[in-house]
PDB file of C-alpha atoms in Angstrom:
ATOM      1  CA  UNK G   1      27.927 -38.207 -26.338  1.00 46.00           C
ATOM      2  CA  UNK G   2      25.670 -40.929 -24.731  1.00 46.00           C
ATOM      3  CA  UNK G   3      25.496 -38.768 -21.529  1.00 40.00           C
ATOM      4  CA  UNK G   4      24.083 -35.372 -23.559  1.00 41.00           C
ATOM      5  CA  UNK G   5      21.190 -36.947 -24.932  1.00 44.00           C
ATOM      6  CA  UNK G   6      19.672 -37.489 -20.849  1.00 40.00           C
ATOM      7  CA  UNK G   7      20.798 -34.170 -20.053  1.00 38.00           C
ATOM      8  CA  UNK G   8      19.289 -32.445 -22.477  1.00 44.00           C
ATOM      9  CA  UNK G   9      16.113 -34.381 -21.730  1.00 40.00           C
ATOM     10  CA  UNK G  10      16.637 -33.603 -18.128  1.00 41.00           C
ATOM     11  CA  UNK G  11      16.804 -29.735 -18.924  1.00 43.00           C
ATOM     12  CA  UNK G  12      13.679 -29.560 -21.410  1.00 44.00           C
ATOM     13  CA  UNK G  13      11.737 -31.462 -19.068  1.00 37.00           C
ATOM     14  CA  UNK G  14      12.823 -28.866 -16.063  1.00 35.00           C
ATOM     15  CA  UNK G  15      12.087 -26.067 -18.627  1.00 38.00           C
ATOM     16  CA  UNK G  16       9.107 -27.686 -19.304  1.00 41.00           C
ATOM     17  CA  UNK G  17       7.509 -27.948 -15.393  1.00 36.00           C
ATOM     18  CA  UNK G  18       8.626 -24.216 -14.706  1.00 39.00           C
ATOM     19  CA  UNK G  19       6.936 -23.083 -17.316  1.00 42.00           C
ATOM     20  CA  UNK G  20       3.345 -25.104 -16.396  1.00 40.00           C
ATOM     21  CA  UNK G  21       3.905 -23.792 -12.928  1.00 39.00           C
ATOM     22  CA  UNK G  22       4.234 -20.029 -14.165  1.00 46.00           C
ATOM     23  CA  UNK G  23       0.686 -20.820 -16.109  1.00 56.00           C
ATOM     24  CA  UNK G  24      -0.824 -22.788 -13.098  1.00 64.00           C
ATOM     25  CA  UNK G  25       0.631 -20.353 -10.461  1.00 75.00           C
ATOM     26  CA  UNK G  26       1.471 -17.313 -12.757  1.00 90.00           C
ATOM     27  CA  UNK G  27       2.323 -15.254  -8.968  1.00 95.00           C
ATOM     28  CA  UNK G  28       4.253 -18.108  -7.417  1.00 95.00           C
ATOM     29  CA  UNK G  29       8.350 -17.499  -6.796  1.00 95.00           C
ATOM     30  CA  UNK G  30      10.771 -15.062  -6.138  1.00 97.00           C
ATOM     31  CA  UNK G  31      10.852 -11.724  -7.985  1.00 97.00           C
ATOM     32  CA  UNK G  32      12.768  -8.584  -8.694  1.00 97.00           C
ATOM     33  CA  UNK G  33      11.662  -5.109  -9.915  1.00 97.00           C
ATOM     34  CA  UNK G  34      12.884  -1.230 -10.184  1.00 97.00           C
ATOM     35  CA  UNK G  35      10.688   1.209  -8.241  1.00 98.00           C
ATOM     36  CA  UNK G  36      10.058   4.934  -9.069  1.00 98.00           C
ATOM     37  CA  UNK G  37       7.647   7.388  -8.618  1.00 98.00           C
ATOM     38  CA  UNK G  38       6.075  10.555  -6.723  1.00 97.00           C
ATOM     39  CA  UNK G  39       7.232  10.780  -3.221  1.00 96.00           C
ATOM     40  CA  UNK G  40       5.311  13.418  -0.564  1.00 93.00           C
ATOM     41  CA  UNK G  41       6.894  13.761   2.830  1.00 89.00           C
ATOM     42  CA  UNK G  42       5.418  15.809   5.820  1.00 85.00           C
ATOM     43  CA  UNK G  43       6.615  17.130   9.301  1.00 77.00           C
ATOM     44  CA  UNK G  44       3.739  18.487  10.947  1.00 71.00           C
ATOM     45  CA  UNK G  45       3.429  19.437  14.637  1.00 57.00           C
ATOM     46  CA  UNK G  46       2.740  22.142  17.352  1.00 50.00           C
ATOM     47  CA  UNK G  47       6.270  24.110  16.015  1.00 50.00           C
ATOM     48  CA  UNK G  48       6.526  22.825  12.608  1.00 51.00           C
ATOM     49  CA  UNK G  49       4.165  22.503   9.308  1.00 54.00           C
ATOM     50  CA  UNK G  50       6.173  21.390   5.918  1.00 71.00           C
ATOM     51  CA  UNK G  51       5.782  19.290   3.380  1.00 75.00           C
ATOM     52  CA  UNK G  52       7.290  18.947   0.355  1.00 84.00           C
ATOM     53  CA  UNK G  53       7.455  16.217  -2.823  1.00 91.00           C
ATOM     54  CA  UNK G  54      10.151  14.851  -4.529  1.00 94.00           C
ATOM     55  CA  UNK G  55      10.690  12.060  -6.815  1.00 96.00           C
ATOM     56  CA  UNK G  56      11.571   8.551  -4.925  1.00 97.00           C
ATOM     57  CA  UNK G  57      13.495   5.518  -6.871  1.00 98.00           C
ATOM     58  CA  UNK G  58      14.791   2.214  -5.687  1.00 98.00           C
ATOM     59  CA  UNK G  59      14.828  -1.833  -5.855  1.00 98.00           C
ATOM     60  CA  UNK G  60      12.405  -4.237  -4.628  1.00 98.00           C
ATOM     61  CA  UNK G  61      12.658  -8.330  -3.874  1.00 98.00           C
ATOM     62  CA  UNK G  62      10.299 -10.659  -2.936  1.00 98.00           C
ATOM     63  CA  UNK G  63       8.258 -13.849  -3.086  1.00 98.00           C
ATOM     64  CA  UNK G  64       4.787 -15.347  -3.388  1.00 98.00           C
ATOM     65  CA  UNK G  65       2.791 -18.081  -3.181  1.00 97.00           C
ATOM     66  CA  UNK G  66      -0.469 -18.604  -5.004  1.00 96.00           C
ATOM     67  CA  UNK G  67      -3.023 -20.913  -3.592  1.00 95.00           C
ATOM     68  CA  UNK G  68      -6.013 -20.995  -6.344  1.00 94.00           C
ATOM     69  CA  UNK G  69      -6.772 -17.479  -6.486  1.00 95.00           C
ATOM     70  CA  UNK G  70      -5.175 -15.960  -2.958  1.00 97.00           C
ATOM     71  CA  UNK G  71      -1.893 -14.604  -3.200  1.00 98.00           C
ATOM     72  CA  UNK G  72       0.574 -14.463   0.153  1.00 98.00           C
ATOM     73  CA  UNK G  73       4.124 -12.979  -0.316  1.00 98.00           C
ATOM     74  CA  UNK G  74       6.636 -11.313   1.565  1.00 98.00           C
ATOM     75  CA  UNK G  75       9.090  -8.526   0.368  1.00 98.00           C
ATOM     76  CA  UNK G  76      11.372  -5.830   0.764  1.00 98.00           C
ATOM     77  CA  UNK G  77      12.927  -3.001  -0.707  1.00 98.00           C
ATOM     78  CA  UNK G  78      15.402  -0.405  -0.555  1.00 98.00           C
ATOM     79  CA  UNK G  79      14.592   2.972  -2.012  1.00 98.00           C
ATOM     80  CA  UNK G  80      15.953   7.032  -1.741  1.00 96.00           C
ATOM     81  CA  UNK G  81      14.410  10.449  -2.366  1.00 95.00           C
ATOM     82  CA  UNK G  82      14.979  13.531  -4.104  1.00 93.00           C
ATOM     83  CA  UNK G  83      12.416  15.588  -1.056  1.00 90.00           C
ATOM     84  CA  UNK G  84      13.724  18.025   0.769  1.00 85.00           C
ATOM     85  CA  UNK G  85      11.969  19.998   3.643  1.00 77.00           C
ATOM     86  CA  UNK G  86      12.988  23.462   4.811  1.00 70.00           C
ATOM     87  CA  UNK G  87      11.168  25.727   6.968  1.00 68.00           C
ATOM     88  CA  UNK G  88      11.894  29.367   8.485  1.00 62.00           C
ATOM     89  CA  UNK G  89      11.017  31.266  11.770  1.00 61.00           C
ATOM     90  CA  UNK G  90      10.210  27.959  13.586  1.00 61.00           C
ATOM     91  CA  UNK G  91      11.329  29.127  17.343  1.00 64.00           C
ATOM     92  CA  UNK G  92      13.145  32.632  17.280  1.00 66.00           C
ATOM     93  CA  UNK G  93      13.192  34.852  14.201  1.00 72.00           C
ATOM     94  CA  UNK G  94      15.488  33.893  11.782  1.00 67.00           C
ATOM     95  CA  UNK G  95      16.186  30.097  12.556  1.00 72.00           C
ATOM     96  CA  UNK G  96      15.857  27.628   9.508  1.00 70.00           C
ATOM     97  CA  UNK G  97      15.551  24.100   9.383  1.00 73.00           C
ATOM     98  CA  UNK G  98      16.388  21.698   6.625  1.00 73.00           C
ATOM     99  CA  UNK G  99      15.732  17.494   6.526  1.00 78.00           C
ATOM    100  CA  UNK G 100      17.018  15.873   3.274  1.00 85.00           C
ATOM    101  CA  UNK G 101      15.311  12.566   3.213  1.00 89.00           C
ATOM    102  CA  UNK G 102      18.369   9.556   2.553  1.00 91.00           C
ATOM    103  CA  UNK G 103      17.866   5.346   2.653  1.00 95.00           C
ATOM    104  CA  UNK G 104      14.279   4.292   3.284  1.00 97.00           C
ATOM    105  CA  UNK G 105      14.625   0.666   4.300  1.00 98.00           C
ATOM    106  CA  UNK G 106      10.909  -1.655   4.503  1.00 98.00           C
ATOM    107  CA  UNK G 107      10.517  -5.202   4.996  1.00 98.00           C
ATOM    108  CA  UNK G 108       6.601  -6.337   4.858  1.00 98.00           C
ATOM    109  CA  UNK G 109       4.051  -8.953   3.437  1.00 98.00           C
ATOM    110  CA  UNK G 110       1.079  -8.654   1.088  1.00 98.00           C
ATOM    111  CA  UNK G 111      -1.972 -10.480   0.607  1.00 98.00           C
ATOM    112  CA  UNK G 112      -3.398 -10.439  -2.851  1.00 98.00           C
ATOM    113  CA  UNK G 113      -5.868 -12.027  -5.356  1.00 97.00           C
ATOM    114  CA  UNK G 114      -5.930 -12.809  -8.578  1.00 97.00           C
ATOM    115  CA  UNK G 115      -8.392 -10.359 -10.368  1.00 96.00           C
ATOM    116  CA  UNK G 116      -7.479 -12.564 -13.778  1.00 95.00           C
ATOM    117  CA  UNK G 117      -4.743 -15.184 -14.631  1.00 93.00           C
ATOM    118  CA  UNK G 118      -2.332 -12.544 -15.663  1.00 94.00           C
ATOM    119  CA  UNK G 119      -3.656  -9.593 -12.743  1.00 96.00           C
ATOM    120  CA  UNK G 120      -3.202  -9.328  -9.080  1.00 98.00           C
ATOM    121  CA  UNK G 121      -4.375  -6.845  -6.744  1.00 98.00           C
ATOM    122  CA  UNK G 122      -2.857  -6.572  -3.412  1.00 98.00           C
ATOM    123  CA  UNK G 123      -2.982  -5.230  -0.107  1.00 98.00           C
ATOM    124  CA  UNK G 124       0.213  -4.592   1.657  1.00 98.00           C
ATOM    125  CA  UNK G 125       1.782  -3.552   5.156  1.00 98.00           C
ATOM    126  CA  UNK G 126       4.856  -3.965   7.195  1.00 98.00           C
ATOM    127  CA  UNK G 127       8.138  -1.715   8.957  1.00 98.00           C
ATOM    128  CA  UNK G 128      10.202   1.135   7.425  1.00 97.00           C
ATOM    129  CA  UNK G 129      13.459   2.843   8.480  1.00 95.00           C
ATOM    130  CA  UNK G 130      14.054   5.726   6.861  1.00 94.00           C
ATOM    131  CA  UNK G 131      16.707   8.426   8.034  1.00 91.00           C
ATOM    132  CA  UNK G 132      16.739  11.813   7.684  1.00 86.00           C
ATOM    133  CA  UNK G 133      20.048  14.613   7.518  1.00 83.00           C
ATOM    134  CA  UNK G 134      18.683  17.389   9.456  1.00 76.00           C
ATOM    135  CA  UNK G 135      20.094  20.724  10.096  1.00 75.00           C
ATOM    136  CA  UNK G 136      19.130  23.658  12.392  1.00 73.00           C
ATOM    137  CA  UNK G 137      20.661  27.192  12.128  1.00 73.00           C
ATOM    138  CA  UNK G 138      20.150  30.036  14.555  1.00 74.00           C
ATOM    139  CA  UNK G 139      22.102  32.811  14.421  1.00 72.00           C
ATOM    140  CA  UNK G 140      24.839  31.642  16.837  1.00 70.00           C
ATOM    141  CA  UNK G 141      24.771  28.053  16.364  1.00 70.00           C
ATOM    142  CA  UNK G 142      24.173  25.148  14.021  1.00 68.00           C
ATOM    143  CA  UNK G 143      22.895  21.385  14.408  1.00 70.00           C
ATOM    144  CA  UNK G 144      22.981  19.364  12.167  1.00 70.00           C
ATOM    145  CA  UNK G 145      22.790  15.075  12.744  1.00 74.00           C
ATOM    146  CA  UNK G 146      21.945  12.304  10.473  1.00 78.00           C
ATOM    147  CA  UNK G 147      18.520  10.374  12.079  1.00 82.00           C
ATOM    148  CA  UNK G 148      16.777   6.962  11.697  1.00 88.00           C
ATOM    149  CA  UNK G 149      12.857   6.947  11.821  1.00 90.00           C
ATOM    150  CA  UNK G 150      11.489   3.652  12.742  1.00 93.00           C
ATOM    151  CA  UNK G 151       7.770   3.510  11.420  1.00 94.00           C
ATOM    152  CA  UNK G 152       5.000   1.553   9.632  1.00 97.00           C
ATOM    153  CA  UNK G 153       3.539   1.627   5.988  1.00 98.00           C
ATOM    154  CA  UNK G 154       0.539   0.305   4.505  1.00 98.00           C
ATOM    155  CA  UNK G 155      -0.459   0.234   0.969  1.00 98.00           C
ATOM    156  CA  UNK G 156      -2.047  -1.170  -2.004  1.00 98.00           C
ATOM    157  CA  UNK G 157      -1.471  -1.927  -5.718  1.00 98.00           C
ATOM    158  CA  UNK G 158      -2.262  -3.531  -8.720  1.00 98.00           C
ATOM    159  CA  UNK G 159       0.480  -5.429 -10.768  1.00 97.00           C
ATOM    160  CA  UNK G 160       0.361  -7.003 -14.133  1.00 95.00           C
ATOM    161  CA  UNK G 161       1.763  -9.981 -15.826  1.00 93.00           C
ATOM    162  CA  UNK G 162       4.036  -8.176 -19.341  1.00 87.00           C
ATOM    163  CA  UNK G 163       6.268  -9.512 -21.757  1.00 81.00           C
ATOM    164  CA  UNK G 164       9.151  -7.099 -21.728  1.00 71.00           C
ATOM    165  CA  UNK G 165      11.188  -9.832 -20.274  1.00 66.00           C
ATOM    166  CA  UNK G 166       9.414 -12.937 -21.564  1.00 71.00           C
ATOM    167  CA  UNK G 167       6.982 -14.331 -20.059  1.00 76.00           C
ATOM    168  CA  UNK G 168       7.468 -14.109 -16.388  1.00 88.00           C
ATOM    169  CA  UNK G 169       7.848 -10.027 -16.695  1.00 93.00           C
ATOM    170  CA  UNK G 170       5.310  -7.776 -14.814  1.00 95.00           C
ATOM    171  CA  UNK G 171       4.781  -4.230 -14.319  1.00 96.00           C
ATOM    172  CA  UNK G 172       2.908  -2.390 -11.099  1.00 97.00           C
ATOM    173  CA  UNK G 173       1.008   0.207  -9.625  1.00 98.00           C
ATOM    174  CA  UNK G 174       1.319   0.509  -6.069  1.00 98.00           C
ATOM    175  CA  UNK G 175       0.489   3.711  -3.405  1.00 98.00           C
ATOM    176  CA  UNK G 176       1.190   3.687   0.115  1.00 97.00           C
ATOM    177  CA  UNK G 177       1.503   5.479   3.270  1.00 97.00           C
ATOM    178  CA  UNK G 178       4.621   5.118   5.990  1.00 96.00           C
ATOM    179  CA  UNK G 179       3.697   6.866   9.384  1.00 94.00           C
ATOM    180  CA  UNK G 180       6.830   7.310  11.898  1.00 90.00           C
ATOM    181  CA  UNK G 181       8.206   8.436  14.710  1.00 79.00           C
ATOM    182  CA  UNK G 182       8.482  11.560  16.315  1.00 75.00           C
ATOM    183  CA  UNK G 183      11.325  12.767  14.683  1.00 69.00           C
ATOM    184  CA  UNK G 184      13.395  16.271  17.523  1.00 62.00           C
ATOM    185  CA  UNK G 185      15.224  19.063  15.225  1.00 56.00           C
ATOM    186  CA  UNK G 186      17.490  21.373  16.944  1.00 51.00           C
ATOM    187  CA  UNK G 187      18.451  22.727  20.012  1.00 49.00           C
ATOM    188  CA  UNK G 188      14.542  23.188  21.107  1.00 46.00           C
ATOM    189  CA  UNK G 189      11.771  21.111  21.908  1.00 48.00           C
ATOM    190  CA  UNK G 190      10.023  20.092  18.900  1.00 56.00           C
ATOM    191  CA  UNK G 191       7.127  17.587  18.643  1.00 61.00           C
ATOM    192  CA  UNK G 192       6.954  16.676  15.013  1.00 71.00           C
ATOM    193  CA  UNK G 193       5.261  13.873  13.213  1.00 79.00           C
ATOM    194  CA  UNK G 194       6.971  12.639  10.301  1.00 86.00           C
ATOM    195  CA  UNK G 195       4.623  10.987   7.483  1.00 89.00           C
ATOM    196  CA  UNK G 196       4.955   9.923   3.633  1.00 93.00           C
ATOM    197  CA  UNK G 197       2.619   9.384   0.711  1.00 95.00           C
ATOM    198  CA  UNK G 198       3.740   7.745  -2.355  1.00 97.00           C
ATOM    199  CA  UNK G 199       2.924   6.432  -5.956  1.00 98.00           C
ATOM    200  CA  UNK G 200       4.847   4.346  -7.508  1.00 98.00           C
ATOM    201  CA  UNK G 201       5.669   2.489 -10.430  1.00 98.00           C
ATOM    202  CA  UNK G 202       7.123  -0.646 -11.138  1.00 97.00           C
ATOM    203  CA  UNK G 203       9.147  -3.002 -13.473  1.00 96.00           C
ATOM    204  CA  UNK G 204      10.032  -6.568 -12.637  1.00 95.00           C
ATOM    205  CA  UNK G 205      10.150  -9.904 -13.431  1.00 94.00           C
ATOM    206  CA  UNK G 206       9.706 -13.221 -11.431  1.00 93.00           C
ATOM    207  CA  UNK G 207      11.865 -16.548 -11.376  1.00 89.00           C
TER     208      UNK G 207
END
């Protein structure tokens, strides 16, 4: 019994400095949120000229640092699309193309500041991988291969400290754009540029 009474000392005093550093530092630790939101995707180029939207969803993780009112973190996240592109008559009469957008994997940093104690607004930038299922039907043959885009993305958002899961809870805005590579489709040569625009949403909560 002797040994409880430190312990639970101990753990209120723990409790205690975590929750001063959330006040002093309210963007300081690791976090994770939910992601969802409006997702545009374009293939533009001398043979092709799509784009379509689509709803995109996923997870994010991350963590900050606060110095006064700056705000350095890294992150990354893992999200998936509904979009889908299709396009007709591209090089002979008749032909179609599809690409079903599938894993879209980033891995960044952001650089932020502290608007207020409980808002941050943030600039952001860093890699994405996304990869593609496309398909290409003539009327004697059919392609169809799964691709990886290697690319960039820049952004910005605003997120805000909220009590749906205490006190260390948050919710964001956040758009951005992801630029990547040239992305061949078929059995002819294509020079298409592959780009994104998206809003999302978000729901998290830091440790």
């Amino acid at each position: 019994m002797r040994y409880l009474i430190p312990l639970a000392l101990a753990g209120g005093l723990l409790a205690g400095t975590s929750a001063m550093a959330q006040e002093q530092a309210p963007f300081t630790g690791p976090r994770v949120e939910l992601l969802t939101g409006y997702d545009s995707l374009s293939a533009g180029g001398e043979d092709l000229d799509n784009s379509r939207d689509g709803v995109a969803y996923g997870v994010g993780v991350g963590y900050d640092i606060q110095f006064g009112e700056a705000i350095v973190g890294i992150e990354g996240e893992w999200t998936d699309s509904t979009t889908k592109l299709r396009s007709y008559d591209i090089d002979v009469p008749g032909d179609f193309a599809r690409l079903n957008t599938d894993r879209d994997l980033y891995i960044g940093g952001r650089v932020g500041i502290a608007a207020t104690p409980s808002t941050l607004v943030y600039l952001k930038g860093g890699y994405t991988n996304a990869r593609l299922e496309t398909e290409y039907r003539t009327s004697g043959s059919l392609y169809s291969e799964g691709r990886t885009l290697d690319g960039w993305r820049v952004g910005a958002g605003v997120e805000q400290k909220f009590n749906l899961f205490g006190p260390s809870g948050y919710v964001k805005a956040e758009y951005r754009y992801s630029n990547y590579s040239n992305l061949d489709i078929g059995d002819f040569d294509a020079d298409v540029d592959v780009d994104r625009h998206q809003v999302l949403a978000g729901v998290g909560i830091r440790f």
